Amino acid sequence: MTAGRQTVRTVDCGGRTVTYILTRKRVKNLNLRVRPDGSVAVSAAQRVPAGYVDDFVRAKSPLIFRALDRMTAEKPPPRRYLTGEAVWYLGCPLRLEVERGRKAQGTVEGDILHLAVPDPEDPGSRERAFGRAWDALCRREFEEVLEELYPLVAPFGVARPALRVRAMRSRWGSCHYTKGVVVLSSYLLAKPRAAVEYVVFHELCHFLHPDHSQAFYGLLASLMPDWRQRKALLGHSWDAA
């Protein structure tokens, strides 16, 4: 599966693998970036063969691995919810703009996340406002993904599940199939959309196969053949269960 003009690909690089997001754009050269969240992004013109891009990534793998290893060793500073901070949103960096507002809410415009805060001078008010705004953005984006992917399992008799969002630190998602509920971690919103789609579809498949049996993975692979590459974009050992 692809998301728009994006494709998730994986290449073997001498014992280690690189999973990257290939975006087709009107560009003259191949452009590669290792993003601060650990994801790797490459842009290339439509005419460039995918195999050529794979070779390019393979040639750049020493630089990629050095960047990834450095990120693993570095501990990010604690968030202060101040104007100018970077916030990762669906795999892309946004610049936080803190503004005074009667109601806590967040809106995304281009590469800016506008955060309305009742009392911008109070650290606690900023943190609470960000939490409420982030949860609202999670519900909006996750509902959109669920709406897109649910038709893949609807023919099997699966009723459209309800969505819940929680700040889960131990897993990206979970499925309560007896209650018809999918729960997603609010931390998932920082990951690329292709990874979010994987987690959502993983949970949808559990309505047909509650365990991680061969039948479950067979269904997952038949309807989302690149699920392994998408899962790799999560860049963390947390599970979707």
CSV table of C-alpha atoms in Angstrom, one decimal:
chain,number,residue,atom,x,y,z
A,1,MET,CA,0.0,0.0,0.0
A,2,THR,CA,1.0,3.6,-0.5
A,3,ALA,CA,0.0,6.8,1.1
A,4,GLY,CA,-0.6,9.4,-1.7
A,5,ARG,CA,2.7,9.5,-3.7
A,6,GLN,CA,4.7,7.9,-0.8
A,7,THR,CA,6.0,4.3,-0.7
A,8,VAL,CA,7.6,2.6,2.2
A,9,ARG,CA,10.7,0.5,1.2
A,10,THR,CA,13.3,-1.5,3.0
A,11,VAL,CA,16.9,-2.3,1.8
A,12,ASP,CA,19.5,-4.6,3.2
A,13,CYS,CA,22.7,-2.8,4.0
A,14,GLY,CA,25.3,-5.4,5.0
A,15,GLY,CA,23.5,-7.0,7.9
A,16,ARG,CA,21.5,-4.0,8.9
A,17,THR,CA,18.3,-2.7,7.2
A,18,VAL,CA,17.1,0.7,6.3
A,19,THR,CA,13.4,1.4,6.0
A,20,TYR,CA,12.6,4.6,4.3
A,21,ILE,CA,9.7,6.7,2.9
A,22,LEU,CA,10.1,7.3,-0.8
A,23,THR,CA,8.2,10.4,-2.0
A,24,ARG,CA,7.9,11.2,-5.7
A,25,LYS,CA,8.4,14.9,-6.4
A,26,ARG,CA,9.4,17.2,-9.2
A,27,VAL,CA,13.1,17.3,-8.1
A,28,LYS,CA,16.3,17.0,-10.2
A,29,ASN,CA,18.4,15.1,-7.6
A,30,LEU,CA,17.8,12.4,-5.1
A,31,ASN,CA,17.4,14.0,-1.6
A,32,LEU,CA,17.8,12.0,1.6
A,33,ARG,CA,17.1,13.1,5.2
A,34,VAL,CA,17.3,11.4,8.5
A,35,ARG,CA,14.6,13.0,10.5
A,36,PRO,CA,14.9,13.7,14.3
A,37,ASP,CA,12.4,11.0,15.1
A,38,GLY,CA,14.7,8.4,13.4
A,39,SER,CA,12.7,8.0,10.2
A,40,VAL,CA,14.5,8.2,6.9
A,41,ALA,CA,13.0,10.1,4.0
A,42,VAL,CA,14.0,10.2,0.3
A,43,SER,CA,12.5,12.3,-2.5
A,44,ALA,CA,13.0,11.4,-6.1
A,45,ALA,CA,11.5,12.2,-9.5
A,46,GLN,CA,8.8,9.9,-10.9
A,47,ARG,CA,11.1,8.7,-13.7
A,48,VAL,CA,13.8,7.4,-11.3
A,49,PRO,CA,13.5,3.6,-10.9
A,50,ALA,CA,12.9,2.4,-7.3
A,51,GLY,CA,15.9,0.0,-7.6
A,52,TYR,CA,18.1,3.0,-8.3
A,53,VAL,CA,16.8,4.7,-5.2
A,54,ASP,CA,17.5,1.6,-3.1
A,55,ASP,CA,21.1,1.6,-4.4
A,56,PHE,CA,21.4,5.2,-3.4
A,57,VAL,CA,20.2,4.5,0.1
A,58,ARG,CA,22.5,1.6,0.4
A,59,ALA,CA,25.5,3.7,-0.6
A,60,LYS,CA,24.5,6.3,2.0
A,61,SER,CA,23.9,3.7,4.7
A,62,PRO,CA,27.1,4.4,6.7
A,63,LEU,CA,25.9,8.1,7.1
A,64,ILE,CA,22.4,6.9,7.9
A,65,PHE,CA,23.5,4.5,10.6
A,66,ARG,CA,25.9,7.1,12.2
A,67,ALA,CA,23.0,9.6,12.4
A,68,LEU,CA,20.7,7.0,13.9
A,69,ASP,CA,23.2,5.7,16.4
A,70,ARG,CA,23.9,9.3,17.5
A,71,MET,CA,20.1,9.9,18.0
A,72,THR,CA,19.8,6.8,20.1
A,73,ALA,CA,22.6,8.0,22.4
A,74,GLU,CA,21.2,11.5,22.8
A,75,LYS,CA,18.4,12.2,25.3
A,76,PRO,CA,16.0,14.9,24.1
A,77,PRO,CA,15.5,17.8,26.5
A,78,PRO,CA,12.2,18.0,28.4
A,79,ARG,CA,9.4,19.8,26.6
A,80,ARG,CA,8.5,23.2,28.0
A,81,TYR,CA,5.6,24.0,25.5
A,82,LEU,CA,7.1,27.3,24.4
A,83,THR,CA,7.0,29.1,21.1
A,84,GLY,CA,9.7,27.8,18.8
A,85,GLU,CA,9.8,24.2,20.1
A,86,ALA,CA,9.7,21.4,17.5
A,87,VAL,CA,6.7,19.1,17.6
A,88,TRP,CA,6.6,15.9,15.5
A,89,TYR,CA,3.3,15.4,13.8
A,90,LEU,CA,2.7,12.5,11.4
A,91,GLY,CA,6.4,12.2,10.9
A,92,CYS,CA,7.0,15.9,10.1
A,93,PRO,CA,8.4,18.6,12.3
A,94,LEU,CA,6.1,21.5,13.2
A,95,ARG,CA,7.0,24.7,14.9
A,96,LEU,CA,5.0,25.4,18.1
A,97,GLU,CA,3.4,28.8,18.3
A,98,VAL,CA,1.9,29.5,21.8
A,99,GLU,CA,-0.9,32.1,21.7
A,100,ARG,CA,-3.3,33.4,24.4
A,101,GLY,CA,-6.9,31.9,24.0
A,102,ARG,CA,-9.9,31.4,26.3
A,103,LYS,CA,-10.1,27.7,25.2
A,104,ALA,CA,-7.2,25.3,24.9
A,105,GLN,CA,-7.0,24.1,21.3
A,106,GLY,CA,-4.5,23.3,18.6
A,107,THR,CA,-4.6,24.0,14.9
A,108,VAL,CA,-2.1,23.0,12.2
A,109,GLU,CA,-1.3,25.5,9.5
A,110,GLY,CA,1.5,24.5,7.1
A,111,ASP,CA,4.5,23.7,9.3
A,112,ILE,CA,3.1,25.5,12.4
A,113,LEU,CA,1.1,24.1,15.3
A,114,HIS,CA,-0.8,27.0,16.9
A,115,LEU,CA,-1.6,26.3,20.5
A,116,ALA,CA,-4.2,28.4,22.3
A,117,VAL,CA,-3.4,28.7,26.0
A,118,PRO,CA,-5.6,30.5,28.7
A,119,ASP,CA,-2.4,31.6,30.6
A,120,PRO,CA,0.7,31.3,28.4
A,121,GLU,CA,2.9,32.5,31.2
A,122,ASP,CA,2.0,29.5,33.4
A,123,PRO,CA,4.0,26.3,32.6
A,124,GLY,CA,1.2,24.1,34.0
A,125,SER,CA,-1.4,25.9,31.8
A,126,ARG,CA,0.7,25.4,28.7
A,127,GLU,CA,1.2,21.7,29.5
A,128,ARG,CA,-2.5,21.1,30.1
A,129,ALA,CA,-3.5,23.0,27.0
A,130,PHE,CA,-1.1,21.1,24.9
A,131,GLY,CA,-2.4,17.8,26.2
A,132,ARG,CA,-6.0,18.7,25.4
A,133,ALA,CA,-5.1,20.0,22.0
A,134,TRP,CA,-3.0,17.0,21.2
A,135,ASP,CA,-5.8,14.6,22.1
A,136,ALA,CA,-8.2,16.4,19.8
A,137,LEU,CA,-5.7,16.3,17.0
A,138,CYS,CA,-5.2,12.5,17.6
A,139,ARG,CA,-9.0,11.9,17.4
A,140,ARG,CA,-9.2,13.8,14.2
A,141,GLU,CA,-6.3,12.2,12.4
A,142,PHE,CA,-6.9,8.7,13.7
A,143,GLU,CA,-10.6,8.8,12.8
A,144,GLU,CA,-9.6,9.8,9.3
A,145,VAL,CA,-7.3,6.8,9.0
A,146,LEU,CA,-9.9,4.5,10.5
A,147,GLU,CA,-12.5,5.7,8.0
A,148,GLU,CA,-10.1,5.0,5.1
A,149,LEU,CA,-9.1,1.5,6.3
A,150,TYR,CA,-12.3,0.1,7.7
A,151,PRO,CA,-13.8,-0.7,4.3
A,152,LEU,CA,-11.0,-3.4,3.9
A,153,VAL,CA,-12.5,-5.5,6.7
A,154,ALA,CA,-16.2,-4.5,6.4
A,155,PRO,CA,-16.8,-7.2,3.8
A,156,PHE,CA,-15.9,-9.8,6.5
A,157,GLY,CA,-18.8,-8.6,8.7
A,158,VAL,CA,-16.7,-6.4,11.0
A,159,ALA,CA,-18.8,-3.6,12.6
A,160,ARG,CA,-17.1,-0.2,12.5
A,161,PRO,CA,-15.4,0.0,15.9
A,162,ALA,CA,-15.4,3.0,18.2
A,163,LEU,CA,-12.1,4.8,18.7
A,164,ARG,CA,-10.4,5.8,22.0
A,165,VAL,CA,-7.2,7.7,22.5
A,166,ARG,CA,-5.0,7.2,25.6
A,167,ALA,CA,-1.4,8.3,26.5
A,168,MET,CA,-0.2,4.7,26.5
A,169,ARG,CA,3.6,4.3,26.9
A,170,SER,CA,3.9,0.6,26.5
A,171,ARG,CA,2.1,0.0,23.2
A,172,TRP,CA,0.9,1.8,20.1
A,173,GLY,CA,-2.6,0.3,20.1
A,174,SER,CA,-4.9,-2.3,21.4
A,175,CYS,CA,-8.1,-4.0,20.4
A,176,HIS,CA,-11.1,-4.7,22.6
A,177,TYR,CA,-12.9,-6.9,20.1
A,178,THR,CA,-15.7,-8.0,22.4
A,179,LYS,CA,-16.6,-4.3,23.0
A,180,GLY,CA,-16.0,-3.1,19.5
A,181,VAL,CA,-13.3,-0.6,20.5
A,182,VAL,CA,-9.9,0.3,19.2
A,183,VAL,CA,-7.5,2.2,21.5
A,184,LEU,CA,-4.6,4.1,20.1
A,185,SER,CA,-1.7,5.8,21.9
A,186,SER,CA,-1.5,9.5,21.7
A,187,TYR,CA,2.2,9.2,21.1
A,188,LEU,CA,1.4,7.5,17.8
A,189,LEU,CA,0.5,10.9,16.2
A,190,ALA,CA,4.2,11.8,16.0
A,191,LYS,CA,4.9,8.9,13.7
A,192,PRO,CA,4.6,8.9,9.9
A,193,ARG,CA,1.1,8.4,8.5
A,194,ALA,CA,2.2,5.0,6.9
A,195,ALA,CA,3.0,3.8,10.4
A,196,VAL,CA,-0.3,5.0,11.9
A,197,GLU,CA,-2.1,3.2,9.1
A,198,TYR,CA,-0.3,0.0,10.0
A,199,VAL,CA,-1.2,0.2,13.7
A,200,VAL,CA,-4.9,1.0,12.9
A,201,PHE,CA,-5.1,-1.9,10.4
A,202,HIS,CA,-3.3,-4.2,12.8
A,203,GLU,CA,-6.1,-3.6,15.3
A,204,LEU,CA,-8.8,-4.0,12.7
A,205,CYS,CA,-7.5,-7.4,11.8
A,206,HIS,CA,-7.9,-8.5,15.4
A,207,PHE,CA,-11.7,-8.3,15.0
A,208,LEU,CA,-11.3,-11.3,12.8
A,209,HIS,CA,-8.3,-13.0,14.5
A,210,PRO,CA,-8.0,-11.9,18.2
A,211,ASP,CA,-4.5,-13.5,18.5
A,212,HIS,CA,-1.3,-13.3,16.6
A,213,SER,CA,-1.8,-16.5,14.8
A,214,GLN,CA,-0.7,-17.5,11.3
A,215,ALA,CA,-4.2,-16.7,10.1
A,216,PHE,CA,-3.9,-13.2,11.6
A,217,TYR,CA,-0.6,-12.4,9.8
A,218,GLY,CA,-1.9,-14.0,6.6
A,219,LEU,CA,-4.9,-11.6,6.6
A,220,LEU,CA,-2.6,-8.6,7.5
A,221,ALA,CA,-0.2,-9.5,4.7
A,222,SER,CA,-2.9,-10.1,2.1
A,223,LEU,CA,-4.5,-6.6,2.6
A,224,MET,CA,-1.3,-4.6,3.6
A,225,PRO,CA,1.6,-6.4,1.9
A,226,ASP,CA,4.2,-3.8,3.2
A,227,TRP,CA,3.1,-4.0,6.8
A,228,ARG,CA,6.7,-4.9,8.0
A,229,GLN,CA,8.1,-1.8,6.4
A,230,ARG,CA,5.4,0.3,7.9
A,231,LYS,CA,6.0,-1.2,11.3
A,232,ALA,CA,9.7,-0.4,11.1
A,233,LEU,CA,8.8,3.3,10.8
A,234,LEU,CA,7.6,3.2,14.4
A,235,GLY,CA,11.2,3.0,15.4
A,236,HIS,CA,10.4,1.6,18.9
A,237,SER,CA,9.8,-1.8,20.5
A,238,TRP,CA,6.3,-1.0,21.6
A,239,ASP,CA,3.6,-3.4,20.4
A,240,ALA,CA,0.3,-3.1,18.6
A,241,ALA,CA,-1.7,-5.9,20.3
